[in-house]
Every structure is written in structure tokens, then in C-alpha cells.
Amino acid sequence: MPITLNHTIVPAVDNEAAARFFAGIMGLDYRGADRHFAPVRVNECLTLDFMSVEDPPGHHLAFDVDTATFDGILARLRAAGVPYGNDPREPDNGRIDHPLCARGLYFADDARNLYEVMSPE
């Protein structure tokens, strides 16, 4: 059996708001909090468990997506007025010409979590 990541904790100012934000932008379902966590199922192998903490440090999470998924994410970011960019130091420059792939972008949430989305086309 190969090693796969099952879940990770994502620090948040408000776990429910962070889970709803992430799920909404990524086009995923969010079904509500479960005890201490607000889980978002990313795929059959990975769940992000958002957890409210004081002064969250912010994490970097990177995702490979297909072209259609990338287009949907970009459209939702634009519709919601969420800044995005092609550089982790400038995640608000509005560019998608990523240095590691054909198209890619970064966007951040209120807890300084930096999400990276990369597409091969």
C-alpha cells in the first residue's frame, strides 16, 4: 500500500467560516462541524480538518487540479472578489502564469493559510 495523506489540521480563526470559504472556492461540499473540527473532504483519500485556534500561524497547502477544476476555482475567486496571484509573496497580483506549471494561483484566507492551485494546461 502506498503512503497517502489521510487528513491534516488546518488552523483557522473560525473553523466553520474557514471550511465554508475553502469548500466554496474549491467547489467542494461542506457538511458542518464534527466536534472540534470542520472537515472538508477534498477527495477519497484526503480530508482537511479546520480547527479554531487563537492566533493561527497559517499553512501552505498546494493542490494539483485539472483544467476544468482550475477554471471553476478561478471563476469563483473572481465572483467572490477574493484576491489571487501567481506568487506566494504577492498572492493578490491577479496573475495566473505560475512558474511551475501552465497555470496556477495562490489565494489566502483570514488565518493566513495560503492555498496554491496548479493546472497542467
PDB file of C-alpha atoms in Angstrom:
ATOM      1  CA  MET A   1       0.000   0.000   0.000  1.00  0.00           C
ATOM      2  CA  PRO A   2       1.473   3.391  -0.923  1.00  0.00           C
ATOM      3  CA  ILE A   3       1.703   6.124   1.683  1.00  0.00           C
ATOM      4  CA  THR A   4      -1.118   8.633   1.320  1.00  0.00           C
ATOM      5  CA  LEU A   5      -2.082  11.644   3.383  1.00  0.00           C
ATOM      6  CA  ASN A   6      -5.434  10.918   5.077  1.00  0.00           C
ATOM      7  CA  HIS A   7      -6.106  14.266   6.749  1.00  0.00           C
ATOM      8  CA  THR A   8      -4.411  17.338   8.099  1.00  0.00           C
ATOM      9  CA  ILE A   9      -5.409  20.005  10.589  1.00  0.00           C
ATOM     10  CA  VAL A  10      -5.799  23.486   9.125  1.00  0.00           C
ATOM     11  CA  PRO A  11      -5.684  26.288  11.720  1.00  0.00           C
ATOM     12  CA  ALA A  12      -8.443  28.857  11.471  1.00  0.00           C
ATOM     13  CA  VAL A  13      -9.793  31.910  13.239  1.00  0.00           C
ATOM     14  CA  ASP A  14     -13.296  30.414  12.868  1.00  0.00           C
ATOM     15  CA  ASN A  15     -13.253  26.780  11.755  1.00  0.00           C
ATOM     16  CA  GLU A  16     -16.782  26.802  10.269  1.00  0.00           C
ATOM     17  CA  ALA A  17     -16.225  30.017   8.292  1.00  0.00           C
ATOM     18  CA  ALA A  18     -12.847  28.782   7.034  1.00  0.00           C
ATOM     19  CA  ALA A  19     -14.285  25.430   5.966  1.00  0.00           C
ATOM     20  CA  ARG A  20     -17.189  27.103   4.149  1.00  0.00           C
ATOM     21  CA  PHE A  21     -14.782  29.544   2.424  1.00  0.00           C
ATOM     22  CA  PHE A  22     -12.377  26.825   1.273  1.00  0.00           C
ATOM     23  CA  ALA A  23     -15.122  24.440   0.163  1.00  0.00           C
ATOM     24  CA  GLY A  24     -16.954  27.203  -1.679  1.00  0.00           C
ATOM     25  CA  ILE A  25     -13.892  28.377  -3.618  1.00  0.00           C
ATOM     26  CA  MET A  26     -12.725  24.849  -4.421  1.00  0.00           C
ATOM     27  CA  GLY A  27     -16.194  23.619  -5.409  1.00  0.00           C
ATOM     28  CA  LEU A  28     -16.371  21.038  -2.609  1.00  0.00           C
ATOM     29  CA  ASP A  29     -19.121  20.051  -0.179  1.00  0.00           C
ATOM     30  CA  TYR A  30     -19.051  21.172   3.426  1.00  0.00           C
ATOM     31  CA  ARG A  31     -21.497  19.393   5.704  1.00  0.00           C
ATOM     32  CA  GLY A  32     -20.894  21.064   9.061  1.00  0.00           C
ATOM     33  CA  ALA A  33     -18.671  20.742  12.087  1.00  0.00           C
ATOM     34  CA  ASP A  34     -17.852  17.446  13.771  1.00  0.00           C
ATOM     35  CA  ARG A  35     -16.880  18.019  17.408  1.00  0.00           C
ATOM     36  CA  HIS A  36     -13.709  20.159  17.353  1.00  0.00           C
ATOM     37  CA  PHE A  37     -13.240  20.144  13.595  1.00  0.00           C
ATOM     38  CA  ALA A  38     -14.959  21.432  10.486  1.00  0.00           C
ATOM     39  CA  PRO A  39     -13.980  18.757   7.951  1.00  0.00           C
ATOM     40  CA  VAL A  40     -13.915  19.241   4.198  1.00  0.00           C
ATOM     41  CA  ARG A  41     -13.485  16.106   2.088  1.00  0.00           C
ATOM     42  CA  VAL A  42     -11.081  17.004  -0.733  1.00  0.00           C
ATOM     43  CA  ASN A  43     -11.094  13.579  -2.398  1.00  0.00           C
ATOM     44  CA  GLU A  44     -11.461   9.898  -1.481  1.00  0.00           C
ATOM     45  CA  CYS A  45      -8.120   9.974   0.354  1.00  0.00           C
ATOM     46  CA  LEU A  46      -7.861  13.435   1.925  1.00  0.00           C
ATOM     47  CA  THR A  47      -9.868  15.488   4.393  1.00  0.00           C
ATOM     48  CA  LEU A  48      -8.900  18.938   5.658  1.00  0.00           C
ATOM     49  CA  ASP A  49      -9.994  19.352   9.281  1.00  0.00           C
ATOM     50  CA  PHE A  50     -10.328  23.050  10.043  1.00  0.00           C
ATOM     51  CA  MET A  51      -9.787  23.825  13.735  1.00  0.00           C
ATOM     52  CA  SER A  52     -10.326  27.143  15.512  1.00  0.00           C
ATOM     53  CA  VAL A  53      -7.196  28.312  17.313  1.00  0.00           C
ATOM     54  CA  GLU A  54      -6.042  31.575  18.801  1.00  0.00           C
ATOM     55  CA  ASP A  55      -3.562  33.361  16.537  1.00  0.00           C
ATOM     56  CA  PRO A  56      -3.370  30.731  13.763  1.00  0.00           C
ATOM     57  CA  PRO A  57       0.082  30.545  12.147  1.00  0.00           C
ATOM     58  CA  GLY A  58      -1.124  29.933   8.587  1.00  0.00           C
ATOM     59  CA  HIS A  59      -0.124  26.976   6.439  1.00  0.00           C
ATOM     60  CA  HIS A  60       0.632  26.458   2.770  1.00  0.00           C
ATOM     61  CA  LEU A  61      -1.473  23.804   1.032  1.00  0.00           C
ATOM     62  CA  ALA A  62      -0.924  23.047  -2.673  1.00  0.00           C
ATOM     63  CA  PHE A  63      -3.318  21.230  -4.994  1.00  0.00           C
ATOM     64  CA  ASP A  64      -2.933  19.820  -8.498  1.00  0.00           C
ATOM     65  CA  VAL A  65      -6.181  20.172 -10.442  1.00  0.00           C
ATOM     66  CA  ASP A  66      -7.368  19.554 -13.980  1.00  0.00           C
ATOM     67  CA  THR A  67      -8.152  22.384 -16.374  1.00  0.00           C
ATOM     68  CA  ALA A  68     -11.911  22.432 -15.767  1.00  0.00           C
ATOM     69  CA  THR A  69     -11.458  22.476 -11.988  1.00  0.00           C
ATOM     70  CA  PHE A  70      -8.920  25.307 -12.268  1.00  0.00           C
ATOM     71  CA  ASP A  71     -11.330  27.315 -14.430  1.00  0.00           C
ATOM     72  CA  GLY A  72     -14.094  26.815 -11.849  1.00  0.00           C
ATOM     73  CA  ILE A  73     -11.870  27.877  -8.959  1.00  0.00           C
ATOM     74  CA  LEU A  74     -10.718  30.968 -10.840  1.00  0.00           C
ATOM     75  CA  ALA A  75     -14.319  31.900 -11.686  1.00  0.00           C
ATOM     76  CA  ARG A  76     -15.416  31.504  -8.056  1.00  0.00           C
ATOM     77  CA  LEU A  77     -12.470  33.605  -6.794  1.00  0.00           C
ATOM     78  CA  ARG A  78     -13.349  36.368  -9.248  1.00  0.00           C
ATOM     79  CA  ALA A  79     -17.085  36.213  -8.464  1.00  0.00           C
ATOM     80  CA  ALA A  80     -16.378  36.428  -4.712  1.00  0.00           C
ATOM     81  CA  GLY A  81     -13.828  39.226  -5.125  1.00  0.00           C
ATOM     82  CA  VAL A  82     -11.113  37.124  -3.472  1.00  0.00           C
ATOM     83  CA  PRO A  83      -7.608  38.316  -4.399  1.00  0.00           C
ATOM     84  CA  TYR A  84      -5.324  35.788  -6.103  1.00  0.00           C
ATOM     85  CA  GLY A  85      -1.929  35.841  -7.735  1.00  0.00           C
ATOM     86  CA  ASN A  86       0.886  33.792  -9.227  1.00  0.00           C
ATOM     87  CA  ASP A  87       3.468  34.452  -6.499  1.00  0.00           C
ATOM     88  CA  PRO A  88       3.279  33.436  -2.828  1.00  0.00           C
ATOM     89  CA  ARG A  89       4.790  36.807  -1.899  1.00  0.00           C
ATOM     90  CA  GLU A  90       2.147  38.586  -3.992  1.00  0.00           C
ATOM     91  CA  PRO A  91      -0.988  36.434  -3.766  1.00  0.00           C
ATOM     92  CA  ASP A  92      -3.066  39.406  -4.880  1.00  0.00           C
ATOM     93  CA  ASN A  93      -1.403  40.405  -8.179  1.00  0.00           C
ATOM     94  CA  GLY A  94      -4.235  38.923 -10.300  1.00  0.00           C
ATOM     95  CA  ARG A  95      -1.905  36.776 -12.401  1.00  0.00           C
ATOM     96  CA  ILE A  96      -2.114  33.038 -13.130  1.00  0.00           C
ATOM     97  CA  ASP A  97       1.172  32.484 -15.042  1.00  0.00           C
ATOM     98  CA  HIS A  98       2.721  30.150 -12.471  1.00  0.00           C
ATOM     99  CA  PRO A  99       6.454  29.350 -12.580  1.00  0.00           C
ATOM    100  CA  LEU A 100       5.944  25.591 -12.020  1.00  0.00           C
ATOM    101  CA  CYS A 101       3.006  24.831 -14.323  1.00  0.00           C
ATOM    102  CA  ALA A 102       0.998  26.190 -17.238  1.00  0.00           C
ATOM    103  CA  ARG A 103      -1.494  27.981 -14.975  1.00  0.00           C
ATOM    104  CA  GLY A 104      -1.516  28.388 -11.238  1.00  0.00           C
ATOM    105  CA  LEU A 105      -2.524  30.733  -8.482  1.00  0.00           C
ATOM    106  CA  TYR A 106      -2.387  31.403  -4.764  1.00  0.00           C
ATOM    107  CA  PHE A 107      -5.135  32.743  -2.534  1.00  0.00           C
ATOM    108  CA  ALA A 108      -5.307  33.245   1.226  1.00  0.00           C
ATOM    109  CA  ASP A 109      -7.915  33.014   3.952  1.00  0.00           C
ATOM    110  CA  ASP A 110      -8.399  35.015   7.166  1.00  0.00           C
ATOM    111  CA  ALA A 111      -5.972  32.770   9.085  1.00  0.00           C
ATOM    112  CA  ARG A 112      -3.123  33.434   6.605  1.00  0.00           C
ATOM    113  CA  ASN A 113      -3.477  29.934   5.141  1.00  0.00           C
ATOM    114  CA  LEU A 114      -2.084  30.158   1.632  1.00  0.00           C
ATOM    115  CA  TYR A 115      -3.717  27.858  -0.913  1.00  0.00           C
ATOM    116  CA  GLU A 116      -1.928  27.053  -4.163  1.00  0.00           C
ATOM    117  CA  VAL A 117      -3.812  25.640  -7.142  1.00  0.00           C
ATOM    118  CA  MET A 118      -1.859  24.315 -10.151  1.00  0.00           C
ATOM    119  CA  SER A 119      -3.103  23.138 -13.548  1.00  0.00           C
ATOM    120  CA  PRO A 120      -1.081  21.475 -16.322  1.00  0.00           C
ATOM    121  CA  GLU A 121      -2.925  23.426 -19.054  1.00  0.00           C
TER     122      GLU A 121
END
